[in-house]
Tab-separated table of C-alpha atoms in Angstrom:
chain	number	residue	atom	x	y	z
Q	4	LYS	CA	127.431	155.351	104.616
Q	5	SER	CA	123.745	154.677	105.166
Q	6	SER	CA	122.925	153.120	108.528
Q	7	VAL	CA	119.916	151.331	107.016
Q	8	GLN	CA	120.138	147.564	107.427
Q	9	THR	CA	120.600	145.676	104.150
Q	10	ILE	CA	120.041	142.113	103.005
Q	11	GLY	CA	121.673	140.232	100.140
Q	12	GLU	CA	120.047	138.472	97.197
Q	13	GLU	CA	119.920	135.181	99.119
Q	14	GLN	CA	116.707	135.834	101.059
Q	15	ILE	CA	115.972	132.346	102.393
Q	16	GLN	CA	113.041	133.403	104.602
Q	17	ASN	CA	111.389	135.603	101.969
Q	18	PRO	CA	108.724	133.543	100.141
Q	19	TYR	CA	107.751	136.353	97.723
Q	20	THR	CA	109.827	135.410	94.696
Q	21	GLU	CA	107.162	136.070	92.039
Q	22	LEU	CA	105.211	139.209	91.280
Q	23	LEU	CA	102.260	140.355	89.193
Q	24	VAL	CA	102.088	144.023	88.153
Q	25	LEU	CA	98.535	145.398	87.984
Q	26	LYS	CA	98.053	148.456	85.768
Q	27	GLY	CA	95.046	150.732	85.400
Q	28	HIS	CA	95.438	153.727	87.684
Q	29	GLN	CA	96.575	157.031	86.172
Q	30	ASP	CA	97.820	158.654	89.399
Q	31	ILE	CA	99.054	157.860	92.935
Q	32	VAL	CA	97.347	154.758	94.391
Q	33	ARG	CA	96.850	155.546	98.097
Q	34	PHE	CA	94.291	153.020	99.346
Q	35	LEU	CA	93.777	149.272	99.301
Q	36	VAL	CA	90.835	147.665	101.084
Q	37	GLN	CA	90.008	143.969	101.426
Q	38	ILE	CA	86.508	142.940	100.293
Q	39	ASP	CA	86.682	139.196	101.051
Q	40	ASP	CA	89.215	136.336	101.046
Q	41	CYS	CA	90.272	136.887	97.448
Q	42	ARG	CA	89.063	140.345	96.336
Q	43	PHE	CA	90.269	143.848	97.084
Q	44	ALA	CA	89.657	147.413	95.922
Q	45	SER	CA	92.219	150.104	95.085
Q	46	ALA	CA	91.744	153.879	94.910
Q	47	GLY	CA	93.776	157.049	94.732
Q	48	ASP	CA	94.293	160.461	93.207
Q	49	ASP	CA	92.738	159.635	89.816
Q	50	GLY	CA	89.309	159.257	91.482
Q	51	ILE	CA	88.782	155.759	90.001
Q	52	ILE	CA	88.173	152.630	92.081
Q	53	PHE	CA	89.355	149.266	90.744
Q	54	LEU	CA	88.245	145.858	92.037
Q	55	TRP	CA	90.808	143.046	91.693
Q	56	ASN	CA	91.154	139.294	92.190
Q	57	ALA	CA	94.059	138.743	94.610
Q	58	GLN	CA	94.758	135.220	93.334
Q	59	THR	CA	94.903	135.870	89.587
Q	60	GLY	CA	95.458	139.633	89.433
Q	61	ASP	CA	92.399	139.989	87.150
Q	62	LYS	CA	90.672	143.362	87.033
Q	63	LEU	CA	87.027	142.729	87.972
Q	64	PHE	CA	85.509	146.223	87.781
Q	65	GLU	CA	86.489	149.823	87.093
Q	66	LEU	CA	84.246	152.175	89.076
Q	67	HIS	CA	83.730	155.745	87.833
Q	68	GLY	CA	81.692	158.297	89.787
Q	69	HIS	CA	84.074	160.677	91.555
Q	70	THR	CA	85.555	163.756	89.853
Q	71	HIS	CA	88.428	164.360	92.303
Q	72	LYS	CA	90.891	162.227	94.284
Q	73	ILE	CA	89.680	159.593	96.753
Q	74	THR	CA	90.244	160.639	100.394
Q	75	ALA	CA	88.858	157.607	102.277
Q	76	ILE	CA	87.550	154.105	101.609
Q	77	ALA	CA	85.863	151.491	103.837
Q	78	PRO	CA	84.219	148.064	103.370
Q	79	PHE	CA	80.555	147.945	104.396
Q	80	SER	CA	79.208	144.377	104.320
Q	81	SER	CA	75.536	143.678	104.776
Q	82	SER	CA	74.787	141.458	107.760
Q	83	ASP	CA	71.008	141.105	107.317
Q	84	ALA	CA	69.829	137.535	107.908
Q	85	SER	CA	66.893	138.107	105.571
Q	86	GLU	CA	69.049	138.871	102.549
Q	87	GLU	CA	72.070	137.315	100.915
Q	88	LYS	CA	75.360	138.761	102.189
Q	89	ASN	CA	76.128	141.823	100.132
Q	90	ASN	CA	79.657	143.233	99.898
Q	91	LEU	CA	79.616	147.012	99.627
Q	92	ILE	CA	82.342	149.647	99.796
Q	93	LEU	CA	82.108	153.324	100.717
Q	94	THR	CA	84.378	155.874	99.016
Q	95	ALA	CA	84.819	159.552	99.909
Q	96	SER	CA	86.369	162.107	97.591
Q	97	ALA	CA	87.690	165.663	97.464
Q	98	ASP	CA	84.646	166.360	95.259
Q	99	ARG	CA	82.695	166.393	98.589
Q	100	THR	CA	80.712	163.256	97.847
Q	101	VAL	CA	80.481	159.744	99.295
Q	102	ILE	CA	79.453	156.842	97.044
Q	103	VAL	CA	78.295	153.345	98.012
Q	104	TRP	CA	79.337	150.642	95.511
Q	105	ASP	CA	78.130	147.070	95.086
Q	106	CYS	CA	81.231	144.867	94.739
Q	107	THR	CA	79.317	141.984	93.126
Q	108	SER	CA	77.855	143.964	90.232
Q	109	GLY	CA	80.226	146.953	90.168
Q	110	ARG	CA	77.208	149.280	90.291
Q	111	GLN	CA	76.916	152.592	92.099
Q	112	VAL	CA	74.224	151.998	94.750
Q	113	GLN	CA	73.848	155.541	96.051
Q	114	LYS	CA	75.635	158.891	96.222
Q	115	VAL	CA	75.619	161.506	99.002
Q	116	SER	CA	76.444	165.071	97.926
Q	117	CYS	CA	75.417	167.195	100.919
Q	118	PHE	CA	78.873	167.696	102.486
Q	119	HIS	CA	80.220	171.228	103.056
Q	120	SER	CA	83.856	170.037	103.024
Q	121	THR	CA	85.951	167.016	102.065
Q	122	VAL	CA	85.294	163.823	104.042
Q	123	LYS	CA	88.701	162.722	105.397
Q	124	CYS	CA	87.754	159.443	107.071
Q	125	LEU	CA	85.036	156.792	107.063
Q	126	THR	CA	84.277	154.280	109.827
Q	127	VAL	CA	81.664	151.525	109.878
Q	128	LEU	CA	80.145	150.540	113.240
Q	129	GLN	CA	78.859	147.040	112.455
Q	130	ARG	CA	77.273	146.564	115.882
Q	131	LEU	CA	75.019	149.605	115.445
Q	132	ASP	CA	74.667	149.040	111.683
Q	133	VAL	CA	75.645	152.661	110.936
Q	134	TRP	CA	78.638	154.378	109.375
Q	135	LEU	CA	80.385	157.639	110.225
Q	136	SER	CA	81.953	160.278	108.017
Q	137	GLY	CA	84.535	162.660	109.465
Q	138	GLY	CA	85.498	166.076	108.087
Q	139	SER	CA	84.496	169.480	109.392
Q	140	ASP	CA	81.551	167.590	110.995
Q	141	LEU	CA	80.986	164.101	112.359
Q	142	CYS	CA	77.963	162.619	110.559
Q	143	VAL	CA	76.118	159.391	111.418
Q	144	TRP	CA	74.394	157.518	108.557
Q	145	ASN	CA	72.301	154.363	108.313
Q	146	ARG	CA	72.529	151.691	105.613
Q	147	LYS	CA	69.958	153.506	103.463
Q	148	LEU	CA	72.232	156.586	103.550
Q	149	ASP	CA	69.821	158.600	105.670
Q	150	LEU	CA	71.627	161.200	107.807
Q	151	LEU	CA	70.721	160.250	111.394
Q	152	CYS	CA	72.556	163.097	113.158
Q	153	LYS	CA	75.684	165.238	113.012
Q	154	THR	CA	77.848	167.490	115.164
Q	155	SER	CA	78.126	171.223	114.710
Q	156	HIS	CA	81.106	172.546	112.709
Q	157	LEU	CA	84.262	171.558	114.597
Q	158	THR	CA	87.347	173.336	113.216
Q	159	ASP	CA	88.835	174.144	109.832
Q	160	ALA	CA	91.286	171.265	110.357
Q	161	GLY	CA	88.386	168.849	110.840
Q	162	ILE	CA	88.440	165.193	111.844
Q	163	SER	CA	91.410	163.371	110.324
Q	164	ALA	CA	90.944	159.916	111.911
Q	165	LEU	CA	88.311	157.933	113.821
Q	166	VAL	CA	88.421	154.814	115.980
Q	167	GLU	CA	85.527	152.868	117.519
Q	168	LEU	CA	85.395	152.563	121.325
Q	169	PRO	CA	83.116	150.552	123.666
Q	170	LYS	CA	79.730	151.843	124.904
Q	171	ASN	CA	78.722	153.357	121.526
Q	172	CYS	CA	81.618	155.818	121.611
Q	173	VAL	CA	84.213	156.919	119.040
Q	174	ALA	CA	87.475	158.832	119.388
Q	175	ALA	CA	88.097	161.507	116.762
Q	176	ALA	CA	91.454	163.164	116.028
Q	177	VAL	CA	90.925	166.896	115.476
Q	178	GLY	CA	94.347	168.536	115.170
Q	179	LYS	CA	96.094	168.118	118.555
Q	180	GLU	CA	92.841	167.241	120.314
Q	181	LEU	CA	91.244	163.859	120.819
Q	182	ILE	CA	87.471	164.239	121.097
Q	183	ILE	CA	85.286	161.443	122.492
Q	184	PHE	CA	81.779	161.304	121.017
Q	185	ARG	CA	78.909	159.108	122.187
Q	186	LEU	CA	76.223	157.894	119.762
Q	187	ILE	CA	72.783	157.632	121.316
Q	188	PRO	CA	70.256	155.562	119.319
Q	189	SER	CA	66.556	156.259	119.769
Q	190	ASN	CA	64.578	153.817	121.922
Q	191	ASP	CA	61.454	154.115	119.794
Q	192	GLU	CA	60.858	153.654	116.066
Q	193	SER	CA	61.443	157.344	115.244
Q	194	GLU	CA	65.162	156.792	114.469
Q	195	GLY	CA	65.927	160.052	116.275
Q	196	TRP	CA	69.631	159.552	116.898
Q	197	SER	CA	71.956	162.037	118.591
Q	198	VAL	CA	75.731	162.435	118.913
Q	199	LEU	CA	77.225	164.067	122.004
Q	200	GLU	CA	80.740	165.318	122.701
Q	201	VAL	CA	81.554	163.803	126.105
Q	202	LYS	CA	85.246	164.599	126.548
Q	203	CYS	CA	88.120	166.501	124.941
Q	204	LEU	CA	91.646	165.183	125.624
Q	205	VAL	CA	94.465	167.681	125.089
Q	206	ASP	CA	97.503	165.598	126.115
Q	207	HIS	CA	99.195	165.698	122.686
Q	208	GLN	CA	101.521	168.609	121.873
Q	209	ASP	CA	101.185	168.191	118.102
Q	210	ASN	CA	98.696	166.984	115.492
Q	211	ILE	CA	97.458	163.408	115.974
Q	212	LEU	CA	98.273	161.373	112.840
Q	213	SER	CA	97.390	157.823	113.822
Q	214	LEU	CA	94.829	155.988	115.947
Q	215	VAL	CA	94.503	152.271	116.644
Q	216	SER	CA	92.170	150.213	118.826
Q	217	VAL	CA	94.005	147.403	120.640
Q	218	ASN	CA	90.978	145.783	122.329
Q	219	ASP	CA	87.854	146.779	124.274
Q	220	LEU	CA	90.025	148.186	127.077
Q	221	THR	CA	92.796	150.037	125.242
Q	222	PHE	CA	93.460	152.325	122.287
Q	223	VAL	CA	96.601	154.164	121.214
Q	224	THR	CA	97.338	157.484	119.472
Q	225	GLY	CA	100.485	158.830	117.790
Q	226	SER	CA	101.396	162.424	116.898
Q	227	HIS	CA	103.470	164.364	114.388
Q	228	MET	CA	106.239	165.012	116.930
Q	229	GLY	CA	106.602	161.381	117.950
Q	230	GLU	CA	104.344	161.120	120.997
Q	231	LEU	CA	102.648	157.759	121.566
Q	232	ILE	CA	99.887	157.675	124.204
Q	233	VAL	CA	98.129	154.557	125.521
Q	234	TRP	CA	94.550	155.281	126.612
Q	235	ASP	CA	91.923	153.454	128.660
Q	236	ALA	CA	89.061	152.875	126.216
Q	237	LEU	CA	86.385	152.940	128.952
Q	238	ASP	CA	87.199	156.070	130.982
Q	239	TRP	CA	89.597	157.733	128.463
Q	240	THR	CA	92.422	158.250	130.982
Q	241	LYS	CA	96.073	158.170	129.928
Q	242	GLN	CA	97.676	154.828	130.862
Q	243	ALA	CA	101.201	155.327	129.502
Q	244	SER	CA	103.170	157.403	127.026
Q	245	GLU	CA	106.402	157.281	125.042
Q	246	CYS	CA	108.008	160.261	123.341
Q	247	ASN	CA	111.701	159.328	123.019
Q	248	PHE	CA	111.448	157.410	119.745
Q	249	TRP	CA	114.039	159.558	117.985
Q	250	ASP	CA	116.572	159.377	120.840
Q	251	SER	CA	119.684	157.668	119.425
Q	252	SER	CA	120.321	156.007	122.805
Q	253	VAL	CA	117.185	153.914	122.206
Q	254	HIS	CA	119.212	151.783	119.816
Q	255	PRO	CA	122.587	151.046	121.454
Q	256	ASP	CA	123.885	149.167	118.389
Q	257	VAL	CA	123.749	152.265	116.183
Q	258	GLN	CA	126.376	154.986	116.337
Q	259	PRO	CA	124.556	158.167	117.473
Q	260	GLU	CA	124.247	160.850	114.837
Q	261	ILE	CA	125.138	164.446	115.677
Q	262	LYS	CA	122.306	166.762	114.681
Q	263	LEU	CA	121.633	170.398	115.470
Q	264	SER	CA	117.882	169.964	115.204
Q	265	GLN	CA	115.449	167.126	114.743
Q	266	SER	CA	113.337	167.141	111.595
Q	267	PRO	CA	109.628	166.611	112.448
Q	268	ASN	CA	109.367	164.000	109.656
Q	269	GLU	CA	111.943	161.861	111.455
Q	270	THR	CA	109.843	161.711	114.630
Q	271	SER	CA	106.361	161.575	113.101
Q	272	VAL	CA	104.195	158.558	114.048
Q	273	GLN	CA	102.851	157.817	110.565
Q	274	HIS	CA	101.042	154.564	111.285
Q	275	LEU	CA	100.124	152.298	114.195
Q	276	THR	CA	98.972	148.696	114.350
Q	277	SER	CA	98.714	146.245	117.245
Q	278	ASP	CA	98.059	142.799	118.577
Q	279	GLU	CA	96.979	141.967	122.140
Q	280	GLU	CA	100.524	142.333	123.526
Q	281	CYS	CA	102.241	145.086	121.558
Q	282	VAL	CA	101.775	148.241	119.516
Q	283	PHE	CA	103.857	148.446	116.322
Q	284	ALA	CA	104.697	152.006	115.333
Q	285	ALA	CA	106.063	153.487	112.110
Q	286	VAL	CA	108.043	156.475	113.396
Q	287	GLY	CA	110.079	158.517	110.924
Q	288	LYS	CA	112.371	156.081	109.079
Q	289	GLY	CA	112.123	153.510	111.859
Q	290	ILE	CA	109.814	150.851	113.275
Q	291	TYR	CA	109.276	150.298	117.003
Q	292	VAL	CA	107.670	147.561	119.102
Q	293	TYR	CA	106.032	148.901	122.276
Q	294	ASN	CA	104.964	146.287	124.848
Q	295	LEU	CA	101.698	147.311	126.535
Q	296	GLN	CA	102.233	145.301	129.712
Q	297	MET	CA	105.848	146.433	130.266
Q	298	LYS	CA	104.946	149.960	129.058
Q	299	ARG	CA	108.183	150.314	127.143
Q	300	VAL	CA	109.809	149.791	123.756
Q	301	ILE	CA	111.160	146.231	123.578
Q	302	ALA	CA	112.649	146.296	120.048
Q	303	CYS	CA	113.304	148.779	117.287
Q	304	GLN	CA	115.013	149.531	114.000
Q	305	ARG	CA	115.685	153.279	114.020
Q	306	THR	CA	116.630	153.269	110.337
Q	307	ALA	CA	114.452	150.529	108.890
Q	308	HIS	CA	114.166	152.389	105.548
Q	309	ASP	CA	115.901	155.233	103.711
Q	310	SER	CA	112.788	157.429	103.980
Q	311	SER	CA	109.642	157.701	106.132
Q	312	VAL	CA	107.802	154.455	106.879
Q	313	LEU	CA	104.186	154.915	105.729
Q	314	HIS	CA	102.539	151.639	106.765
Q	315	ILE	CA	103.280	148.713	109.068
Q	316	GLU	CA	101.452	145.445	109.788
Q	317	LYS	CA	101.983	142.479	112.092
Q	318	LEU	CA	101.575	139.084	110.408
Q	319	PRO	CA	99.982	136.088	112.206
Q	320	ASN	CA	103.517	134.786	112.891
Q	321	ARG	CA	106.328	136.793	114.527
Q	322	GLN	CA	106.908	138.834	111.389
Q	323	LEU	CA	106.238	142.477	110.536
Q	324	ILE	CA	105.960	144.128	107.129
Q	325	SER	CA	106.776	147.802	106.538
Q	326	CYS	CA	106.679	150.003	103.435
Q	327	SER	CA	108.256	153.361	102.825
Q	328	GLU	CA	108.540	156.518	100.746
Q	329	ASP	CA	111.815	155.031	99.437
Q	330	GLY	CA	109.775	152.529	97.349
Q	331	SER	CA	110.720	149.435	99.338
Q	332	VAL	CA	108.680	146.828	101.206
Q	333	ARG	CA	110.510	144.959	103.963
Q	334	ILE	CA	109.818	141.880	106.072
Q	335	TRP	CA	111.110	141.778	109.661
Q	336	GLU	CA	111.197	139.030	112.247
Q	337	LEU	CA	110.907	139.782	115.967
Q	338	ARG	CA	113.526	137.613	117.651
Q	339	GLU	CA	114.726	137.104	121.194
Q	340	LYS	CA	118.371	137.856	121.945
Q	341	GLN	CA	120.354	135.101	123.575
Q	342	GLN	CA	121.855	136.648	126.712
Q	343	LEU	CA	124.924	135.472	128.587
Q	344	PRO	CA	124.219	134.992	132.318
Q	345	ALA	CA	127.399	136.772	133.412
Q	346	GLU	CA	126.908	139.747	131.093
Q	347	PRO	CA	127.518	143.050	132.963
Q	348	VAL	CA	124.591	145.457	133.090
Q	349	PRO	CA	125.235	148.723	131.206
Q	350	THR	CA	124.863	151.796	133.423
Q	351	GLY	CA	122.390	153.480	131.126
Q	352	PHE	CA	119.866	150.655	130.849
Q	353	PHE	CA	116.968	152.692	132.217
Q	354	ASN	CA	118.178	155.780	130.399
Q	355	MET	CA	118.084	153.749	127.186
Q	356	TRP	CA	114.274	153.588	127.366
Q	357	GLY	CA	113.802	157.160	128.546
Q	358	PHE	CA	113.336	156.495	132.292
Q	359	GLY	CA	115.865	159.131	133.350
Q	360	ARG	CA	119.411	159.018	134.767
Q	361	ALA	CA	120.398	155.729	136.322
Q	362	ASN	CA	121.771	155.709	139.862
Q	363	LYS	CA	123.147	152.871	141.935
Q	364	GLN	CA	119.731	151.732	143.162
Q	365	ALA	CA	118.236	151.937	139.693
Q	366	ASN	CA	121.198	150.003	138.324
Q	367	GLN	CA	120.462	147.126	140.702
Q	368	ALA	CA	116.829	147.174	139.624
Q	369	ALA	CA	117.986	147.171	136.007
Q	370	LYS	CA	120.190	144.161	136.691
Q	371	LYS	CA	117.236	142.267	138.147
Q	372	MET	CA	114.978	143.406	135.318
Q	373	GLN	CA	117.485	142.359	132.670
Q	374	GLU	CA	117.804	138.893	134.189
Q	375	ASN	CA	114.039	138.345	134.066
Q	376	THR	CA	113.121	140.232	130.892
Q	377	PRO	CA	113.821	138.829	127.447
Q	378	VAL	CA	115.504	141.260	125.040
Q	379	TYR	CA	114.217	141.353	121.474
Q	380	PHE	CA	115.515	142.638	118.166
Q	381	LEU	CA	114.106	143.047	114.656
Q	382	GLU	CA	115.948	141.154	111.941
Q	383	LEU	CA	115.487	141.976	108.270
Q	384	VAL	CA	114.498	138.751	106.472
Q	385	GLY	CA	113.065	140.067	103.196
Q	386	ASP	CA	113.370	143.086	100.902
Q	387	LEU	CA	110.786	143.431	98.114
Q	388	ILE	CA	112.061	145.740	95.368
Q	389	GLY	CA	109.545	146.395	92.600
Q	390	HIS	CA	108.067	149.877	92.946
Q	391	SER	CA	109.859	152.952	91.603
Q	392	SER	CA	108.199	155.408	94.001
Q	393	ALA	CA	106.700	155.685	97.501
Q	394	VAL	CA	104.767	152.580	98.592
Q	395	GLN	CA	101.633	153.937	100.277
Q	396	MET	CA	100.249	150.787	101.922
Q	397	PHE	CA	99.715	147.039	101.490
Q	398	LEU	CA	97.281	144.196	102.183
Q	399	TYR	CA	98.271	140.746	103.436
Q	400	PHE	CA	96.221	137.880	101.926
Q	401	GLY	CA	97.887	134.953	103.697
Q	402	GLU	CA	98.818	132.207	101.236
Q	403	LEU	CA	97.557	134.315	98.302
Q	404	GLY	CA	100.397	136.768	98.964
Q	405	LEU	CA	100.756	140.495	99.440
Q	406	ALA	CA	99.296	143.469	97.524
Q	407	THR	CA	101.152	146.806	97.518
Q	408	CYS	CA	100.187	150.187	96.025
Q	409	SER	CA	102.426	153.084	95.134
Q	410	ALA	CA	102.899	156.629	93.850
Q	411	ASP	CA	104.214	155.010	90.623
Q	412	HIS	CA	100.496	154.314	89.745
Q	413	LEU	CA	101.053	150.539	90.049
Q	414	ILE	CA	99.756	147.753	92.264
Q	415	ILE	CA	102.001	144.725	92.729
Q	416	LEU	CA	100.855	141.291	93.868
Q	417	TRP	CA	103.780	139.512	95.551
Q	418	LYS	CA	103.422	135.732	95.356
Q	419	ASP	CA	104.940	132.755	97.156
Q	420	GLY	CA	107.079	131.323	94.328
Q	421	GLU	CA	107.097	127.730	95.614
Q	422	ARG	CA	103.300	127.698	96.058
Q	423	GLU	CA	102.687	129.143	92.579
Q	424	SER	CA	105.059	126.578	91.055
Q	425	ARG	CA	103.183	123.731	92.796
Q	426	LEU	CA	99.834	125.098	91.562
Q	427	ARG	CA	101.119	125.282	87.967
Q	428	SER	CA	102.415	121.702	88.174
Q	429	LEU	CA	99.070	120.516	89.586
Q	430	THR	CA	97.137	122.308	86.823
Q	431	LEU	CA	99.389	120.759	84.150
Q	432	PHE	CA	98.991	117.306	85.722
Q	433	GLN	CA	95.166	117.661	85.739
Q	434	LYS	CA	95.150	118.761	82.067
Q	435	LEU	CA	97.283	115.794	81.063
Q	436	ALA	CA	94.993	113.466	83.022
Q	437	GLN	CA	91.911	114.875	81.306
Q	438	ASN	CA	93.479	114.459	77.859
Q	439	GLY	CA	94.470	110.886	78.668
Q	440	ASP	CA	98.171	111.638	78.184
Q	441	LEU	CA	99.046	109.981	81.505
Q	442	GLN	CA	97.960	106.495	80.364
Q	443	PRO	CA	100.909	104.076	80.212
Q	444	LYS	CA	101.890	103.211	76.643
Q	445	PHE	CA	103.070	99.683	75.689
């Protein structure tokens, strides 16, 4: 019997009772990026970029220019006071090009074709008004697509992820290493920029898969073998770490499984997101909530899905959304457990979070800690079944709903059924009023 939590058809807290299926892509759709409050772009292995209206599901533009699959995408909005705000997107492809697109006209603005290898990630630094491309090199570009500077060839693995840090720095994941680069703008008008490698952090034992910036003081990394490290964003020292995600004792409610070896896919930190208090990690088939102040996991679902969780996001309320290779999208609510005052403290409380073997002294500390610390759990409140293959990622548009993309070549817009019904009734009422059909008849 599967240990994955299930929910019945009566999903009272799940508002997404309507869906729109958006067709157009001919291959796996891997990326969704938000352009503004009601528009988004999709891209994937067919090399085509589509622009959509999140409210109506209308296809706005179909952008052709790449000959191979898309490997990265990023929004790049103009912030010049002198000109009208211009929404642009950058796309990188396995054809070793990067294209800038104008989202208003659907035109290709410019194309860069000087890369020696595939660009794996793109990051826009709005404060410096430049963008970075990461692959076998780290390149710095301005808005006109002039190459300002670049690093020497790093490794064959190249940069797989980038995150912006304070003081004009970025952290780049290069295999197991985390390299800190500093961007140095020129003081004069010559635009002679430079990029310096200032530190190499080798604390991870396996390839770094995910990076997330929490705030100006903290960022977090996750690796293929389940290591999560919390870093100081100013001096790049290690603040805390967690590497017991796959330990069955982490979740006392689940019967431990007997395994001879642990599959790397079950411990892999596929995606990280955060708010000011917590980091939310997609680890193997599970999702975990790591509290930054307590420096420990405060809630988890070890088997949130039947297959690896690929993407996770925290909503403005206490809810989380996760999507998986199993084709499902699930909504979770972080809730506080009601504890009985006289409840005995289990001996392995500290051991449960990977602090080592509990002794008598530690047990007393655990008792005190348990009295003062709220205990949380993740409750499944919604299960969105619509895709027939792995759901790669999603975008949350607030009251406009949720957009998901999948290996089944489809994008689905999940809508709040009650809201859509009200809008239809309002539209009908307005039409009747315009036609004069609401006048009383005698």
